[in-house]
Tab-separated table of C-alpha atoms in Angstrom:
chain	number	residue	atom	x	y	z
A	1	MET	CA	18.161	-9.470	2.586
A	2	ARG	CA	21.705	-10.088	1.346
A	3	ILE	CA	22.803	-13.654	1.916
A	4	ASN	CA	26.508	-13.954	2.706
A	5	PRO	CA	28.594	-14.575	-0.411
A	6	ILE	CA	29.982	-18.009	-1.183
A	7	ASN	CA	33.488	-16.621	-1.454
A	8	ASN	CA	33.788	-13.768	1.015
A	9	THR	CA	37.423	-12.841	0.616
A	10	ILE	CA	37.969	-9.124	0.249
A	11	THR	CA	39.837	-9.567	-3.006
A	12	ASN	CA	36.614	-10.513	-4.750
A	13	TYR	CA	35.258	-7.004	-4.264
A	14	GLN	CA	36.410	-4.732	-7.029
A	15	THR	CA	36.228	-0.992	-7.044
A	16	LYS	CA	34.605	0.713	-9.994
A	17	THR	CA	38.033	1.554	-11.428
A	18	ASN	CA	39.475	-1.946	-11.104
A	19	TYR	CA	36.241	-3.409	-12.388
A	20	GLN	CA	36.389	-1.344	-15.545
A	21	LYS	CA	40.120	-1.979	-16.052
A	22	SER	CA	39.723	-5.734	-15.826
A	23	HIS	CA	36.995	-5.600	-18.474
A	24	ALA	CA	39.052	-3.357	-20.722
A	25	ASN	CA	42.083	-5.648	-20.586
A	26	GLN	CA	40.088	-8.686	-21.572
A	27	ASN	CA	38.188	-6.928	-24.319
A	28	ASN	CA	41.394	-5.635	-25.872
A	29	ASN	CA	42.448	-9.215	-26.513
A	30	ILE	CA	39.245	-10.249	-28.298
A	31	THR	CA	37.507	-7.761	-30.529
A	32	ASP	CA	36.903	-9.682	-33.741
A	33	LEU	CA	33.353	-10.986	-34.051
A	34	GLY	CA	34.697	-13.556	-36.435
A	35	LEU	CA	35.790	-15.552	-33.383
A	36	LEU	CA	32.134	-16.131	-32.692
A	37	ASN	CA	31.979	-18.224	-35.857
A	38	LYS	CA	34.090	-20.873	-34.155
A	39	ASN	CA	32.286	-20.808	-30.848
A	40	TYR	CA	28.620	-19.967	-31.450
A	41	ASN	CA	27.259	-22.713	-33.712
A	42	GLN	CA	29.150	-21.449	-36.780
A	43	ILE	CA	26.720	-18.536	-37.229
A	44	ASN	CA	28.238	-15.414	-38.742
A	45	PHE	CA	27.102	-12.404	-36.682
A	46	LYS	CA	29.420	-9.944	-38.359
A	47	GLY	CA	27.426	-7.122	-39.872
A	48	ILE	CA	24.016	-8.281	-38.590
A	49	PRO	CA	21.702	-5.211	-38.434
A	50	ALA	CA	19.466	-4.551	-35.403
A	51	LYS	CA	16.312	-5.485	-37.286
A	52	ASP	CA	17.469	-9.048	-37.994
A	53	SER	CA	16.040	-12.034	-36.224
A	54	LEU	CA	16.303	-12.031	-32.443
A	55	GLU	CA	16.499	-15.805	-32.570
A	56	MET	CA	19.851	-15.609	-34.386
A	57	VAL	CA	21.293	-13.209	-31.817
A	58	LEU	CA	20.058	-15.404	-28.978
A	59	LYS	CA	22.424	-18.088	-30.192
A	60	ILE	CA	24.980	-16.176	-28.158
A	61	PRO	CA	25.114	-17.974	-24.790
A	62	LEU	CA	23.315	-16.261	-21.912
A	63	GLU	CA	26.543	-16.001	-19.899
A	64	ASP	CA	28.162	-13.897	-22.649
A	65	ARG	CA	25.140	-11.669	-23.042
A	66	LEU	CA	25.118	-11.158	-19.278
A	67	ALA	CA	28.839	-10.392	-19.260
A	68	SER	CA	28.275	-7.805	-21.974
A	69	MET	CA	25.502	-6.206	-19.905
A	70	PHE	CA	27.699	-6.085	-16.803
A	71	GLU	CA	30.139	-4.020	-18.836
A	72	LYS	CA	27.394	-1.427	-19.313
A	73	VAL	CA	25.373	-1.360	-16.088
A	74	GLU	CA	25.938	1.024	-13.208
A	75	PRO	CA	24.452	1.242	-9.701
A	76	GLY	CA	20.760	1.927	-10.183
A	77	ASP	CA	20.479	-0.382	-13.215
A	78	LEU	CA	18.535	-3.642	-13.145
A	79	ILE	CA	18.913	-6.640	-15.471
A	80	LEU	CA	15.953	-9.012	-15.812
A	81	VAL	CA	16.268	-12.400	-17.495
A	82	GLY	CA	13.397	-14.675	-18.498
A	83	LYS	CA	10.811	-15.593	-21.063
A	84	GLU	CA	8.371	-12.672	-20.741
A	85	LEU	CA	9.038	-9.124	-19.547
A	86	SER	CA	5.583	-8.807	-17.938
A	87	GLU	CA	6.157	-11.913	-15.834
A	88	ALA	CA	9.660	-10.782	-14.909
A	89	LYS	CA	8.193	-7.463	-13.748
A	90	ASN	CA	5.561	-9.178	-11.559
A	91	LYS	CA	8.170	-11.427	-9.987
A	92	MET	CA	10.541	-8.517	-9.395
A	93	LEU	CA	7.805	-6.646	-7.509
A	94	LYS	CA	7.805	-9.453	-4.929
A	95	SER	CA	11.492	-8.842	-4.265
A	96	ILE	CA	11.664	-5.081	-4.681
A	97	ASP	CA	12.687	-4.527	-1.040
A	98	ASN	CA	16.063	-6.107	-1.861
A	99	ILE	CA	17.072	-3.050	-3.893
A	100	ASP	CA	18.206	-0.105	-1.797
A	101	ASN	CA	18.269	2.564	-4.488
A	102	ILE	CA	15.948	4.008	-7.115
A	103	ILE	CA	15.922	1.974	-10.329
A	104	SER	CA	17.266	4.205	-13.096
A	105	ARG	CA	17.266	1.778	-16.027
A	106	VAL	CA	15.946	-1.713	-16.691
A	107	PHE	CA	17.507	-4.115	-19.210
A	108	PHE	CA	15.529	-7.195	-20.213
A	109	LEU	CA	17.300	-10.209	-21.724
A	110	PRO	CA	14.808	-12.655	-23.275
A	111	GLU	CA	15.739	-16.261	-22.558
A	112	HIS	CA	13.585	-19.190	-23.704
A	113	LYS	CA	15.962	-22.108	-23.188
A	114	TYR	CA	15.767	-22.233	-19.417
A	115	ARG	CA	12.886	-22.321	-16.992
A	116	GLY	CA	12.835	-19.518	-14.475
A	117	TYR	CA	13.580	-15.812	-14.034
A	118	LEU	CA	16.624	-13.948	-12.719
A	119	GLY	CA	17.426	-10.431	-11.670
A	120	PHE	CA	20.890	-8.856	-11.550
A	121	PHE	CA	22.100	-5.472	-10.371
A	122	THR	CA	25.227	-3.700	-9.222
A	123	ASP	CA	25.136	-2.118	-5.786
A	124	LYS	CA	26.616	1.243	-4.839
A	125	ASP	CA	30.010	-0.408	-4.199
A	126	TRP	CA	29.973	-2.019	-7.649
A	127	ASN	CA	29.380	-5.532	-6.334
A	128	LYS	CA	27.292	-7.868	-8.483
A	129	GLU	CA	24.134	-9.299	-6.962
A	130	ILE	CA	21.653	-11.891	-8.184
A	131	ILE	CA	17.964	-12.125	-7.261
A	132	ASN	CA	16.200	-15.476	-7.461
A	133	LEU	CA	12.872	-14.482	-9.045
A	134	ASN	CA	11.386	-17.962	-8.746
A	135	ASP	CA	9.293	-20.018	-6.350
A	136	PHE	CA	12.053	-22.614	-6.178
A	137	GLU	CA	15.651	-22.643	-4.951
A	138	LEU	CA	18.607	-22.030	-7.252
A	139	LYS	CA	21.922	-23.825	-6.905
A	140	LEU	CA	24.983	-21.560	-6.869
A	141	MET	CA	28.484	-22.983	-7.101
A	142	ASP	CA	31.941	-21.554	-6.651
A	143	SER	CA	33.956	-22.999	-9.550
A	144	LYS	CA	37.213	-22.654	-7.615
A	145	THR	CA	36.263	-24.298	-4.329
A	146	ILE	CA	33.390	-26.440	-5.734
A	147	LYS	CA	31.347	-25.143	-2.835
A	148	THR	CA	27.585	-25.241	-3.401
A	149	ASP	CA	24.952	-23.022	-1.853
A	150	TYR	CA	21.250	-22.471	-2.433
A	151	LEU	CA	19.479	-19.198	-3.033
A	152	THR	CA	15.985	-19.176	-1.596
A	153	PRO	CA	13.062	-17.757	-3.613
A	154	TYR	CA	13.069	-13.961	-3.990
A	155	ASP	CA	16.318	-13.573	-2.062
A	156	THR	CA	19.552	-11.880	-3.130
A	157	TYR	CA	23.108	-13.152	-3.167
A	158	TYR	CA	26.487	-11.615	-3.899
A	159	ILE	CA	28.096	-13.237	-6.934
A	160	PHE	CA	31.617	-13.131	-8.343
A	161	ASP	CA	33.336	-13.919	-11.605
A	162	ASP	CA	33.471	-17.675	-12.304
A	163	ASP	CA	30.504	-18.437	-10.019
A	164	LEU	CA	28.073	-20.916	-11.586
A	165	ILE	CA	24.255	-20.803	-11.584
A	166	ALA	CA	22.339	-24.025	-12.224
A	167	LEU	CA	19.092	-23.220	-14.054
A	168	PRO	CA	16.262	-25.684	-14.746
A	169	GLY	CA	16.523	-26.916	-18.324
A	170	ALA	CA	20.217	-26.041	-18.689
A	171	LYS	CA	22.659	-28.828	-19.654
A	172	GLU	CA	25.452	-26.880	-18.016
A	173	PRO	CA	25.368	-24.113	-15.404
A	174	VAL	CA	25.581	-20.468	-16.473
A	175	GLN	CA	28.926	-18.926	-15.598
A	176	ILE	CA	29.339	-15.387	-14.307
A	177	LYS	CA	32.083	-13.902	-16.455
A	178	ALA	CA	34.168	-10.743	-16.297
A	179	ALA	CA	33.691	-10.241	-20.032
A	180	PRO	CA	32.169	-12.024	-23.042
A	181	LYS	CA	34.287	-13.987	-25.511
A	182	CYS	CA	34.318	-10.956	-27.783
A	183	ASP	CA	33.130	-7.362	-27.857
A	184	LEU	CA	29.302	-7.363	-28.107
A	185	ASN	CA	28.798	-3.612	-27.753
A	186	GLY	CA	27.294	-3.314	-31.212
A	187	PHE	CA	24.806	-6.099	-30.591
A	188	ARG	CA	23.308	-5.232	-27.220
A	189	LYS	CA	20.322	-3.585	-28.874
A	190	ASN	CA	19.646	-6.880	-30.669
A	191	PHE	CA	19.426	-9.066	-27.557
A	192	CYS	CA	18.404	-6.522	-24.917
A	193	LYS	CA	15.341	-4.366	-24.386
A	194	ALA	CA	16.197	-1.213	-22.424
A	195	VAL	CA	13.877	1.153	-20.534
A	196	ASP	CA	15.354	4.409	-19.197
A	197	PHE	CA	13.692	5.970	-16.144
A	198	THR	CA	16.355	8.623	-15.590
A	199	LYS	CA	14.097	11.638	-16.254
A	200	MET	CA	11.305	10.179	-14.163
A	201	GLU	CA	13.808	9.360	-11.429
A	202	LYS	CA	14.951	12.991	-11.209
A	203	SER	CA	11.360	14.184	-10.953
A	204	GLU	CA	10.552	11.633	-8.236
A	205	ILE	CA	13.679	12.494	-6.246
A	206	GLU	CA	12.676	16.160	-6.251
A	207	LYS	CA	9.175	15.221	-5.110
A	208	ILE	CA	10.495	12.993	-2.309
A	209	ASN	CA	12.945	15.647	-1.148
A	210	LYS	CA	10.173	18.252	-0.953
A	211	LYS	CA	8.016	15.819	1.001
A	212	MET	CA	10.844	14.989	3.400
A	213	LEU	CA	11.489	18.681	4.070
A	214	SER	CA	7.783	19.322	4.638
A	215	GLN	CA	7.821	16.668	7.368
A	216	LEU	CA	10.240	18.775	9.408
A	217	THR	CA	7.434	20.966	10.717
A	218	ARG	CA	4.467	18.622	10.396
A	219	GLU	CA	2.842	17.588	13.673
A	220	THR	CA	1.609	14.024	14.028
A	221	LYS	CA	-1.159	12.829	16.309
A	222	GLU	CA	-0.623	9.570	18.144
A	223	VAL	CA	-3.673	7.372	18.471
A	224	SER	CA	-3.974	5.967	21.985
A	225	SER	CA	-5.764	2.784	20.969
A	226	LYS	CA	-6.809	1.146	17.745
A	227	VAL	CA	-10.482	0.677	17.071
A	228	THR	CA	-11.410	-2.672	15.484
A	229	PHE	CA	-14.617	-4.389	14.379
A	230	LYS	CA	-15.072	-5.525	17.998
A	231	ASP	CA	-15.671	-1.871	18.813
A	232	VAL	CA	-18.445	-1.539	16.213
A	233	GLY	CA	-21.926	-2.509	17.344
A	234	GLY	CA	-25.156	-3.070	15.483
A	235	GLN	CA	-23.604	-3.356	12.006
A	236	ASP	CA	-22.946	-7.094	11.580
A	237	GLU	CA	-24.178	-7.272	7.967
A	238	LEU	CA	-22.220	-4.179	6.993
A	239	ILE	CA	-19.029	-5.579	8.543
A	240	LYS	CA	-19.519	-8.840	6.645
A	241	GLU	CA	-19.853	-6.884	3.384
A	242	LEU	CA	-16.755	-4.781	4.097
A	243	LYS	CA	-14.713	-7.877	4.906
A	244	ARG	CA	-15.603	-9.513	1.597
A	245	SER	CA	-15.243	-6.392	-0.521
A	246	ILE	CA	-12.234	-4.629	1.033
A	247	LEU	CA	-10.583	-6.406	3.972
A	248	TYR	CA	-9.890	-9.731	2.282
A	249	PRO	CA	-8.619	-8.174	-0.996
A	250	LEU	CA	-6.296	-5.980	1.100
A	251	LYS	CA	-4.947	-8.827	3.231
A	252	TYR	CA	-4.831	-11.530	0.552
A	253	PRO	CA	-4.219	-9.753	-2.797
A	254	ASP	CA	-2.901	-12.932	-4.445
A	255	MET	CA	-6.325	-14.551	-4.042
A	256	TYR	CA	-7.929	-11.747	-6.036
A	257	GLU	CA	-5.579	-11.563	-9.028
A	258	SER	CA	-8.339	-12.879	-11.328
A	259	PHE	CA	-10.964	-10.512	-9.867
A	260	ASP	CA	-11.937	-7.051	-11.015
A	261	VAL	CA	-11.777	-5.744	-7.467
A	262	ASN	CA	-14.038	-2.777	-6.817
A	263	ARG	CA	-11.937	0.118	-5.454
A	264	GLY	CA	-14.622	2.711	-4.715
A	265	PHE	CA	-17.421	2.640	-2.110
A	266	ILE	CA	-20.061	4.920	-0.665
A	267	LEU	CA	-21.437	4.483	2.844
A	268	TYR	CA	-24.728	6.328	3.154
A	269	GLY	CA	-27.259	6.663	5.926
A	270	PRO	CA	-28.423	8.872	8.817
A	271	PRO	CA	-25.942	10.980	10.777
A	272	GLY	CA	-24.258	9.341	13.750
A	273	THR	CA	-24.478	5.751	12.519
A	274	GLY	CA	-20.688	5.379	12.757
A	275	LYS	CA	-19.530	5.567	9.156
A	276	THR	CA	-16.140	7.065	10.057
A	277	HIS	CA	-15.821	4.712	13.024
A	278	ILE	CA	-16.439	1.688	10.790
A	279	ALA	CA	-13.970	2.843	8.122
A	280	ARG	CA	-11.251	3.382	10.735
A	281	ALA	CA	-11.903	-0.075	12.196
A	282	LEU	CA	-11.642	-1.546	8.702
A	283	ALA	CA	-8.247	0.076	8.126
A	284	ASN	CA	-6.944	-1.219	11.450
A	285	GLU	CA	-8.205	-4.730	10.756
A	286	ALA	CA	-6.361	-4.669	7.416
A	287	ASP	CA	-3.278	-2.993	8.936
A	288	ALA	CA	-3.612	-0.431	6.158
A	289	ASN	CA	-2.638	3.226	5.957
A	290	PHE	CA	-5.787	5.247	6.759
A	291	VAL	CA	-6.391	8.763	5.452
A	292	SER	CA	-9.525	10.400	6.847
A	293	LEU	CA	-10.701	13.832	5.740
A	294	ASN	CA	-13.747	15.950	5.267
A	295	GLY	CA	-14.556	16.953	1.685
A	296	LEU	CA	-14.419	20.630	2.587
A	297	GLU	CA	-10.970	20.266	4.168
A	298	MET	CA	-9.415	19.802	0.740
A	299	GLU	CA	-10.932	22.927	-0.746
A	300	SER	CA	-8.834	26.069	-1.156
A	301	LYS	CA	-9.679	29.671	-1.860
A	302	TRP	CA	-6.888	29.682	-4.453
A	303	VAL	CA	-8.064	28.300	-7.767
A	304	GLY	CA	-6.113	25.201	-8.745
A	305	GLU	CA	-4.791	24.363	-5.270
A	306	SER	CA	-7.718	22.052	-4.500
A	307	GLU	CA	-6.921	19.884	-7.501
A	308	GLU	CA	-3.255	19.736	-6.514
A	309	ASN	CA	-4.191	18.834	-2.925
A	310	TRP	CA	-6.172	15.863	-4.192
A	311	ARG	CA	-3.373	14.730	-6.487
A	312	ASN	CA	-0.864	14.875	-3.640
A	313	LEU	CA	-3.206	12.982	-1.324
A	314	PHE	CA	-3.696	10.101	-3.770
A	315	GLU	CA	0.020	10.012	-4.576
A	316	GLU	CA	0.935	9.734	-0.899
A	317	ALA	CA	-1.691	7.036	-0.333
A	318	LYS	CA	-0.237	5.010	-3.227
A	319	GLU	CA	3.258	5.297	-1.786
A	320	LYS	CA	2.015	3.938	1.553
A	321	GLN	CA	-0.270	1.238	0.156
A	322	PRO	CA	-2.180	-0.720	1.191
A	323	SER	CA	-4.235	2.389	1.934
A	324	ILE	CA	-7.816	3.436	2.570
A	325	ILE	CA	-8.881	6.999	1.770
A	326	PHE	CA	-12.022	7.922	3.681
A	327	ILE	CA	-13.888	11.060	2.541
A	328	ASP	CA	-16.537	12.129	5.038
A	329	GLU	CA	-19.318	14.336	3.660
A	330	VAL	CA	-18.266	13.386	0.153
A	331	ASP	CA	-21.272	15.341	-1.145
A	332	ALA	CA	-19.304	18.519	-0.306
A	333	ILE	CA	-17.109	17.847	-3.355
A	334	GLY	CA	-19.272	15.302	-5.174
A	335	LYS	CA	-22.580	17.074	-5.612
A	336	SER	CA	-24.107	17.173	-9.093
A	337	ARG	CA	-22.185	19.479	-11.407
A	338	GLY	CA	-23.623	22.488	-13.132
A	339	GLY	CA	-24.596	26.008	-12.210
A	340	ASN	CA	-22.088	28.705	-11.368
A	341	ASP	CA	-19.650	26.685	-9.246
A	342	VAL	CA	-16.985	26.294	-11.924
A	343	HIS	CA	-14.200	25.833	-9.352
A	344	GLY	CA	-16.150	23.063	-7.584
A	345	ASP	CA	-16.739	21.312	-10.911
A	346	LYS	CA	-12.997	21.350	-11.650
A	347	THR	CA	-12.261	19.809	-8.254
A	348	LEU	CA	-14.807	17.054	-8.835
A	349	ASN	CA	-13.388	16.409	-12.302
A	350	GLN	CA	-9.950	15.972	-10.736
A	351	VAL	CA	-11.290	13.526	-8.139
A	352	LEU	CA	-13.115	11.556	-10.837
A	353	THR	CA	-9.897	11.262	-12.843
A	354	LEU	CA	-7.904	10.082	-9.824
A	355	ILE	CA	-10.463	7.408	-8.927
A	356	SER	CA	-10.689	6.229	-12.544
A	357	ASP	CA	-6.879	5.969	-12.736
A	358	LEU	CA	-6.938	3.948	-9.533
A	359	ASP	CA	-9.318	1.432	-11.053
A	360	GLN	CA	-6.981	1.045	-14.027
A	361	SER	CA	-3.696	0.885	-12.092
A	362	LYS	CA	-4.862	-1.839	-9.679
A	363	ASP	CA	-2.980	-0.210	-6.805
A	364	ASN	CA	-3.797	-1.710	-3.421
A	365	LEU	CA	-5.828	1.337	-2.477
A	366	PHE	CA	-9.528	1.816	-1.714
A	367	VAL	CA	-11.618	4.985	-1.569
A	368	ILE	CA	-14.656	5.185	0.712
A	369	GLY	CA	-17.003	8.165	0.641
A	370	ALA	CA	-19.598	8.783	3.340
A	371	THR	CA	-22.717	10.893	3.006
A	372	ASN	CA	-26.085	11.595	4.597
A	373	ASN	CA	-27.414	12.849	1.263
A	374	PHE	CA	-26.802	10.164	-1.360
A	375	LYS	CA	-29.284	11.615	-3.857
A	376	SER	CA	-27.268	14.818	-4.225
A	377	LEU	CA	-24.170	13.038	-5.574
A	378	ASP	CA	-23.133	13.449	-9.186
A	379	LYS	CA	-23.939	10.358	-11.266
A	380	ALA	CA	-20.396	10.363	-12.669
A	381	LEU	CA	-19.071	9.802	-9.137
A	382	THR	CA	-21.366	6.879	-8.366
A	383	ARG	CA	-21.091	5.000	-11.673
A	384	SER	CA	-19.090	1.838	-12.355
A	385	GLY	CA	-15.325	2.249	-12.148
A	386	ARG	CA	-15.571	4.969	-9.496
A	387	LEU	CA	-17.456	4.930	-6.182
A	388	SER	CA	-19.688	2.262	-7.629
A	389	LYS	CA	-20.564	0.088	-4.626
A	390	HIS	CA	-23.147	1.702	-2.358
A	391	ILE	CA	-23.740	0.330	1.140
A	392	GLU	CA	-26.452	1.621	3.452
A	393	VAL	CA	-25.471	2.173	7.090
A	394	LYS	CA	-28.736	1.745	8.955
A	395	LEU	CA	-29.842	2.653	12.457
A	396	PRO	CA	-29.237	-0.313	14.773
A	397	ASP	CA	-31.957	-2.822	15.637
A	398	GLN	CA	-32.632	-3.673	19.288
A	399	ASN	CA	-29.785	-6.180	19.463
A	400	GLY	CA	-27.532	-3.600	17.802
A	401	VAL	CA	-28.510	-1.016	20.424
A	402	LYS	CA	-27.488	-3.512	23.119
A	403	GLN	CA	-24.114	-4.102	21.405
A	404	ILE	CA	-23.432	-0.370	21.126
A	405	PHE	CA	-24.523	0.251	24.714
A	406	ASP	CA	-22.198	-2.495	25.977
A	407	ILE	CA	-19.253	-1.123	23.964
A	408	HIS	CA	-19.575	2.435	25.271
A	409	SER	CA	-20.511	1.532	28.856
A	410	LYS	CA	-17.951	-1.240	29.469
A	411	LYS	CA	-15.617	1.147	31.333
A	412	LYS	CA	-18.412	3.022	33.104
A	413	PRO	CA	-19.218	2.424	36.785
A	414	LEU	CA	-22.830	1.261	36.333
A	415	ASP	CA	-25.021	0.490	39.331
A	416	ARG	CA	-26.081	-3.168	39.385
A	417	ASN	CA	-29.740	-2.198	39.930
A	418	ILE	CA	-30.056	-0.502	36.534
A	419	ASP	CA	-32.796	-2.118	34.404
A	420	LYS	CA	-30.584	-2.549	31.405
A	421	GLU	CA	-33.167	-4.337	29.204
A	422	ALA	CA	-35.775	-1.609	29.739
A	423	LEU	CA	-33.137	1.070	29.093
A	424	ILE	CA	-32.043	-0.555	25.813
A	425	LYS	CA	-35.659	-0.946	24.644
A	426	LYS	CA	-36.295	2.702	25.361
A	427	LEU	CA	-33.244	3.736	23.371
A	428	TYR	CA	-34.351	1.485	20.505
A	429	ASP	CA	-37.897	2.900	20.522
A	430	LEU	CA	-36.373	6.365	20.218
A	431	ARG	CA	-34.539	5.161	17.049
A	432	THR	CA	-31.170	6.244	18.385
A	433	SER	CA	-27.940	6.017	16.401
A	434	GLY	CA	-24.570	4.896	17.722
A	435	SER	CA	-23.522	8.445	18.519
A	436	ASP	CA	-26.856	9.101	20.222
A	437	ILE	CA	-26.309	6.123	22.517
A	438	ARG	CA	-22.812	7.287	23.288
A	439	TYR	CA	-24.170	10.756	24.080
A	440	VAL	CA	-26.791	9.365	26.499
A	441	ILE	CA	-24.196	7.257	28.360
A	442	ASN	CA	-21.765	10.160	28.730
A	443	GLU	CA	-24.568	12.540	29.744
A	444	ALA	CA	-25.718	10.066	32.420
A	445	HIS	CA	-22.163	10.011	33.760
A	446	ILE	CA	-22.069	13.828	33.982
A	447	ILE	CA	-25.496	13.973	35.614
A	448	GLY	CA	-24.329	11.344	38.121
A	449	TYR	CA	-21.320	13.494	39.028
A	450	ASP	CA	-23.691	16.414	39.718
A	451	ARG	CA	-25.952	14.225	41.868
A	452	ALA	CA	-23.024	12.822	43.876
A	453	GLY	CA	-21.427	16.241	44.385
A	454	ILE	CA	-18.299	15.210	42.488
A	455	HIS	CA	-18.166	18.458	40.522
A	456	ASP	CA	-18.480	20.499	43.740
A	457	LYS	CA	-15.593	18.594	45.308
A	458	MET	CA	-13.528	19.188	42.172
A	459	GLU	CA	-14.304	22.898	42.491
A	460	ASN	CA	-13.319	22.946	46.175
A	461	GLY	CA	-10.260	20.765	45.715
A	462	THR	CA	-11.540	18.151	48.182
A	463	ILE	CA	-11.919	15.256	45.705
A	464	THR	CA	-10.242	11.975	46.740
A	465	GLY	CA	-9.655	8.555	45.247
A	466	LYS	CA	-12.408	7.205	47.477
A	467	ASP	CA	-14.967	9.417	45.716
A	468	LYS	CA	-14.059	7.793	42.400
A	469	ARG	CA	-14.112	4.269	43.804
A	470	ASN	CA	-17.516	4.709	45.421
A	471	PHE	CA	-19.233	6.447	42.528
A	472	LYS	CA	-21.904	4.609	40.481
A	473	ILE	CA	-24.144	5.738	37.629
A	474	LEU	CA	-27.748	5.146	38.737
A	475	GLN	CA	-30.981	4.445	36.877
A	476	GLU	CA	-32.181	7.963	37.631
A	477	ASP	CA	-29.096	9.395	35.926
A	478	PHE	CA	-29.992	7.528	32.712
A	479	ASP	CA	-33.623	8.632	32.966
A	480	LYS	CA	-32.563	12.276	33.129
A	481	ALA	CA	-30.023	11.801	30.330
A	482	ILE	CA	-32.688	10.302	28.029
A	483	GLU	CA	-35.077	13.114	28.929
A	484	LYS	CA	-32.409	15.656	28.001
A	485	PHE	CA	-31.709	13.793	24.771
A	486	VAL	CA	-35.400	13.908	23.770
A	487	GLU	CA	-35.436	17.645	24.431
A	488	THR	CA	-32.363	18.010	22.241
A	489	ARG	CA	-33.995	16.066	19.428
A	490	ASN	CA	-37.155	18.186	19.638
A	491	GLY	CA	-35.118	21.325	19.135
A	492	THR	CA	-35.239	22.881	22.592
A	493	GLU	CA	-31.427	22.960	22.330
A	494	ALA	CA	-29.300	23.685	19.296
A	495	ARG	CA	-27.568	20.299	19.394
A	496	PRO	CA	-29.106	17.950	16.777
A	497	ILE	CA	-29.539	14.195	16.951
A	498	GLY	CA	-26.347	12.415	16.032
A	499	PHE	CA	-24.171	15.482	16.679
A	500	ASN	CA	-21.454	13.281	18.156
A	501	LYS	CA	-19.565	11.287	15.562
A	502	VAL	CA	-18.586	7.848	16.759
């Protein structure tokens, strides 16, 4: 957010041309570094080489070093001021949304006299802006009107020549100046550390432009409702583990700065236990970007494209972090290497590299793999630093069966005479999964429509709203649905147990 400037008269805004002219006029008057002898603690800077002591160069007041930097910077440049560059970077990340353009270059001015950190940049209209990179307010004063204002933490403010900034530890406020007392062009390298991202910027712009164009023809699917942990039954211990390991680090990253947060997980267990369902609920609870795919979906018949697909997927997830990447049937790409599948080995190697880089970068991104065949996974994928935390997703106990039944039947028109307890015990004795229970409930609904002649009325076009209002699923419908399910499990039909993914 840009807080309104202290002095908002239009004359304070200078165009690029006027800005440069005003600097040139002042610099023409003072070019002899000998003048610094009279003003900067009698230290002779004339002829000081770049390798000489930084402490000597820092005798130049901060306001003059800043003025010299403002002569050099352009839109896209960022000036950071403070004691340590690493700390300045971390603080700047908290306020990065205040900058509307790609950062091309960063200039760091070390400053040990004052407590606190500052950021400065020039916007596209060549206006100077300050960012308060501190957890406390900064006092800003207009030297002409003696008006005082306060800049809140991590906010931005337009500043003009002669404005004053009161910094903790400073005897006098720092003045924003049009130019330093003398020409410091030859000394910038002594008091400023510069990092140029121009080449990287060009590459990133090309990548973003390609991505934007690709969106022109990409179809998006709207999700009608968001699944949450309330929609997951029979997995209370698993949910507790996921909250502690993923949800809380995603929602409260500051609380985990001193932790080595695990970024890779494997959910393993029988088919139909709701691994995808649980991962999607986790992403919604964390309000995180969720990428769900099947391991085989990323494969390509063209050698090399699979690796690129994975790189693009991780890159996009990082851009939209916090993110959760969920890989169903991870064994499709993560099975033990060796044999004749050279292409598959290359794909796995690429995935291993991406996950390892994630652990090092500390991006707010988690990878969850799901499998029914944990033993087939390559040991390099399951070791520390990769998908190292392994959580079993078990079949529900009797209370879990009840929870799942209630979730999937809450919108169903159940007859009040159904013996729900006996039905749940029967489903538990059959060792049903979440998807099995869902299948039985839906099958009972279909069987009930047959019994009540609903399908016939649909066929004849005689169905009415009264038919829907009066319809109930009966005990006999569930009995037939369970009987059909048992036949399915025993192989009399091609559909296997757990064929429906929750």
